[in-house]
Short mmCIF file of C-alpha atoms and ligand atoms in Angstrom, two decimals:
data_model
loop_
_atom_site.label_atom_id
_atom_site.label_comp_id
_atom_site.label_asym_id
_atom_site.label_seq_id
_atom_site.Cartn_x
_atom_site.Cartn_y
_atom_site.Cartn_z
CA UNK A 1 74.73 50.34 70.25
CA UNK A 2 74.51 53.32 72.54
CA UNK A 3 76.06 53.04 75.99
CA UNK A 4 74.36 54.28 79.13
CA UNK A 5 76.05 57.03 81.10
CA UNK A 6 76.71 54.52 83.88
CA UNK A 7 78.46 52.20 81.39
CA UNK A 8 80.64 55.07 80.19
CA UNK A 9 81.54 56.12 83.73
CA UNK A 10 82.38 52.50 84.55
CA UNK A 11 84.64 52.30 81.50
CA UNK A 12 86.41 55.55 82.42
CA UNK A 13 86.83 54.28 85.97
CA UNK A 14 88.49 51.19 84.58
CA UNK A 15 90.67 52.86 81.90
CA UNK A 16 91.44 55.95 84.01
CA UNK A 17 92.75 57.87 81.04
CA UNK A 18 90.86 59.52 78.20
CA UNK A 19 92.90 60.54 75.15
CA UNK A 20 91.83 63.79 73.49
CA UNK A 21 92.12 63.98 69.72
CA UNK A 22 92.14 67.17 67.65
CA UNK A 23 92.16 66.49 63.92
CA UNK A 24 90.22 67.48 60.85
CA UNK A 25 91.22 64.48 58.77
CA UNK A 26 88.87 61.50 58.75
CA UNK A 27 91.45 58.88 57.74
CA UNK A 28 93.99 60.08 60.27
CA UNK A 29 91.32 60.20 62.97
CA UNK A 30 90.32 56.59 62.27
CA UNK A 31 93.95 55.46 62.27
CA UNK A 32 94.66 57.32 65.49
CA UNK A 33 91.58 56.03 67.33
CA UNK A 34 92.28 52.47 66.15
CA UNK A 35 95.88 52.78 67.33
CA UNK A 36 94.79 54.07 70.74
CA UNK A 37 92.35 51.18 71.12
CA UNK A 38 94.90 48.60 69.98
CA UNK A 39 97.21 49.88 72.70
CA UNK A 40 94.78 49.68 75.59
CA UNK A 41 92.74 52.88 75.32
CA UNK A 42 89.37 52.12 73.68
CA UNK A 43 87.70 55.41 74.68
CA UNK A 44 88.46 58.80 73.16
CA UNK A 45 87.31 62.41 73.13
CA UNK A 46 87.35 64.06 69.71
CA UNK A 47 87.16 67.83 70.05
CA UNK A 48 84.92 70.13 68.05
CA UNK A 49 87.85 72.49 67.54
CA UNK A 50 88.17 71.82 63.83
CA UNK A 51 85.77 72.83 61.04
CA UNK A 52 85.20 69.23 59.94
CA UNK A 53 84.75 67.83 63.45
CA UNK A 54 81.17 66.57 63.06
CA UNK A 55 82.12 64.59 59.95
CA UNK A 56 85.20 63.23 61.72
CA UNK A 57 83.06 62.15 64.66
CA UNK A 58 80.44 60.47 62.47
CA UNK A 59 83.02 58.58 60.44
CA UNK A 60 85.04 57.44 63.47
CA UNK A 61 81.88 56.24 65.21
CA UNK A 62 81.04 54.17 62.11
CA UNK A 63 84.56 52.84 61.58
CA UNK A 64 85.39 52.02 65.22
CA UNK A 65 82.35 50.29 66.74
CA UNK A 66 84.43 48.83 69.57
CA UNK A 67 85.57 52.25 70.75
CA UNK A 68 83.66 54.63 73.02
CA UNK A 69 83.85 57.82 70.96
CA UNK A 70 82.89 61.06 72.68
CA UNK A 71 82.80 64.67 71.55
CA UNK A 72 84.63 67.44 73.37
CA UNK A 73 84.56 71.23 73.34
CA UNK A 74 80.75 71.38 73.22
CA UNK A 75 79.95 75.06 73.77
CA UNK A 76 76.32 75.42 72.63
CA UNK A 77 73.03 73.48 72.60
CA UNK A 78 73.21 73.43 68.79
CA UNK A 79 76.54 71.63 68.95
CA UNK A 80 75.08 69.22 71.46
CA UNK A 81 72.26 68.36 69.03
CA UNK A 82 74.73 67.94 66.16
CA UNK A 83 76.94 65.66 68.28
CA UNK A 84 73.96 63.49 69.11
CA UNK A 85 73.26 63.10 65.38
CA UNK A 86 76.79 61.77 64.79
CA UNK A 87 76.15 58.79 67.06
CA UNK A 88 78.85 59.84 69.53
CA UNK A 89 78.62 58.04 72.86
CA UNK A 90 79.01 61.07 75.08
CA UNK A 91 79.68 64.80 75.19
CA UNK A 92 82.07 66.92 77.22
CA UNK A 93 82.42 70.68 77.68
CA UNK A 94 85.31 72.74 78.99
CA UNK A 95 82.89 74.76 81.11
CA UNK A 96 79.24 75.09 82.04
CA UNK A 97 76.44 77.57 81.39
CA UNK A 98 72.83 77.43 82.61
CA UNK A 99 71.56 77.19 79.02
CA UNK A 100 73.90 74.38 78.00
CA UNK A 101 73.46 72.47 81.26
CA UNK A 102 69.67 72.53 80.84
CA UNK A 103 69.88 71.41 77.21
CA UNK A 104 72.33 68.63 78.11
CA UNK A 105 70.15 67.38 80.95
CA UNK A 106 67.21 67.14 78.53
CA UNK A 107 69.15 65.72 75.59
CA UNK A 108 69.58 62.15 76.74
CA UNK A 109 73.21 62.22 75.58
CA UNK A 110 75.59 61.11 78.35
CA UNK A 111 77.25 64.40 79.20
CA UNK A 112 80.05 65.74 81.38
CA UNK A 113 80.26 69.51 81.94
CA UNK A 114 83.47 71.31 82.75
CA UNK A 115 84.03 73.07 86.05
CA UNK A 116 86.75 75.34 87.38
CA UNK A 117 85.54 75.69 90.95
CA UNK A 118 82.72 75.42 93.49
CA UNK A 119 80.18 77.69 91.79
CA UNK A 120 80.44 75.81 88.50
CA UNK A 121 80.05 72.58 90.41
CA UNK A 122 76.92 73.83 92.16
CA UNK A 123 75.44 74.67 88.78
CA UNK A 124 76.39 71.21 87.48
CA UNK A 125 74.75 69.52 90.46
CA UNK A 126 71.58 71.60 90.01
CA UNK A 127 71.25 69.86 86.65
CA UNK A 128 72.15 66.41 87.92
CA UNK A 129 75.78 66.22 86.77
CA UNK A 130 78.02 64.70 89.43
CA UNK A 131 80.84 63.53 87.14
CA UNK A 132 82.61 66.58 85.72
CA UNK A 133 85.72 67.63 83.85
CA UNK A 134 88.01 69.82 85.96
CA UNK A 135 89.49 72.22 83.43
CA UNK A 136 92.10 73.53 82.98
CA UNK A 137 93.19 71.22 85.75
CA UNK A 138 96.80 72.31 86.12
CA UNK A 139 95.81 75.99 86.29
CA UNK A 140 92.84 75.68 88.67
CA UNK A 141 94.65 73.55 91.22
CA UNK A 142 94.55 70.01 89.84
CA UNK A 143 94.52 67.30 92.45
CA UNK A 144 94.56 69.85 95.31
CA UNK A 145 91.40 71.43 93.92
CA UNK A 146 89.74 68.01 93.51
CA UNK A 147 90.61 67.17 97.10
CA UNK A 148 89.32 70.52 98.41
CA UNK A 149 86.06 70.23 96.46
CA UNK A 150 85.63 66.74 97.88
CA UNK A 151 84.82 68.34 101.26
CA UNK A 152 81.59 70.13 100.35
CA UNK A 153 80.85 67.81 97.40
CA UNK A 154 81.72 64.28 98.57
CA UNK A 155 79.76 62.48 95.84
CA UNK A 156 81.31 64.28 92.87
CA UNK A 157 83.99 62.65 90.71
CA UNK A 158 86.39 64.48 88.46
CA UNK A 159 88.13 63.96 85.16
CA UNK A 160 91.25 66.10 85.50
CA UNK A 161 92.14 67.61 82.13
CA UNK A 162 94.61 70.25 81.04
CA UNK A 163 98.35 69.96 81.47
CA UNK A 164 98.27 66.31 82.53
CA UNK A 165 101.26 64.20 81.48
CA UNK A 166 102.16 60.53 81.60
CA UNK A 167 104.53 61.46 84.43
CA UNK A 168 101.94 63.35 86.50
CA UNK A 169 98.99 61.02 85.99
CA UNK A 170 99.83 58.28 88.54
CA UNK A 171 99.85 60.83 91.39
CA UNK A 172 96.63 62.47 90.19
CA UNK A 173 94.88 59.11 90.00
CA UNK A 174 95.64 58.35 93.64
CA UNK A 175 93.17 61.01 94.78
CA UNK A 176 89.96 59.03 95.54
CA UNK A 177 87.51 61.44 93.87
CA UNK A 178 89.52 61.53 90.63
CA UNK A 179 87.69 59.20 88.25
CA UNK A 180 90.17 59.62 85.41
CA UNK A 181 92.48 62.03 83.66
CA UNK A 182 92.19 63.33 80.12
CA UNK A 183 94.75 64.77 77.78
CA UNK A 184 96.01 65.36 74.28
CA UNK A 185 99.58 64.19 74.89
CA UNK A 186 98.86 60.73 73.45
CA UNK A 187 97.86 62.20 70.07
CA UNK A 188 100.31 65.02 69.30
CA UNK A 189 99.55 66.96 66.13
CA UNK A 190 103.09 66.41 64.81
CA UNK A 191 102.86 62.62 65.06
CA UNK A 192 99.41 62.60 63.47
CA UNK A 193 100.65 64.77 60.60
CA UNK A 194 103.58 62.37 60.14
CA UNK A 195 101.25 59.33 60.24
CA UNK A 196 103.50 57.95 62.97
CA UNK A 197 101.10 55.38 64.41
CA UNK A 198 103.92 53.42 66.00
CA UNK A 199 104.88 56.41 68.13
CA UNK A 200 101.26 57.17 68.98
CA UNK A 201 100.77 53.52 69.92
CA UNK A 202 103.75 53.74 72.26
CA UNK A 203 102.36 56.88 73.92
CA UNK A 204 98.99 55.17 74.38
CA UNK A 205 100.54 52.01 75.78
CA UNK A 206 102.62 54.06 78.23
CA UNK A 207 99.53 55.94 79.39
CA UNK A 208 97.55 52.70 79.78
CA UNK A 209 100.38 51.28 81.85
CA UNK A 210 100.70 54.41 84.00
CA UNK A 211 96.97 54.20 84.70
CA UNK A 212 97.25 50.76 86.33
C1 3PG B 1 91.15 69.73 76.27
O1 3PG B 1 90.66 69.85 75.17
O2 3PG B 1 90.51 69.31 77.23
C2 3PG B 1 92.58 70.13 76.46
O3 3PG B 1 93.15 70.43 75.25
C3 3PG B 1 93.35 69.07 77.13
O4 3PG B 1 94.46 69.63 77.69
P1 3PG B 1 95.91 69.18 77.21
O5 3PG B 1 96.01 69.53 75.77
O6 3PG B 1 96.83 69.99 78.10
O7 3PG B 1 96.04 67.71 77.44
#
């Protein structure tokens, strides 16, 4: 069942934290996503940063029907089309271009572009995107940038991503126009490689708790 963009935004507003998973291994991806969901985080972004990412996405979508599985690191319209074919619930990009924004607006896939400042945000709004990823959040000003952008753009909401930690997230989430935070710290490559699902579960549970 595909979720509407409003449903996805509502879920992110409730969870307030979006784990980001980078792995090329289908079995490990399924185990990791299941572990995240079992520990209070049933939405995930799987990046396209690995060669096998489309297969990973397709298989996780099939294996984890109760999880909202999105695709990250979408850089081109061709990737957007391929993501849609996998059955992923949504797409995210680290930035925005006129070509990709236009394709995303026409694609029907719930989509969140990345912005680093006001000009990116104006481009996003021209294409109807008012929920965006602020990336890399820690380097472009984080919560201070979100607050500043809230002046000229009062209806925009941000997913702060890049350099967020379980320690920093409660403060970031207090800013009213921050919808959620995203990050890879819940799924470290070393723990995935070690199949340490207990440790990953603990990181997810701690993030879910810090989000409350
Ligand atoms: C991303 O893909 O958005 C980033 O890798 C997230 O940043 P982080 O790794 O610092 O959490």
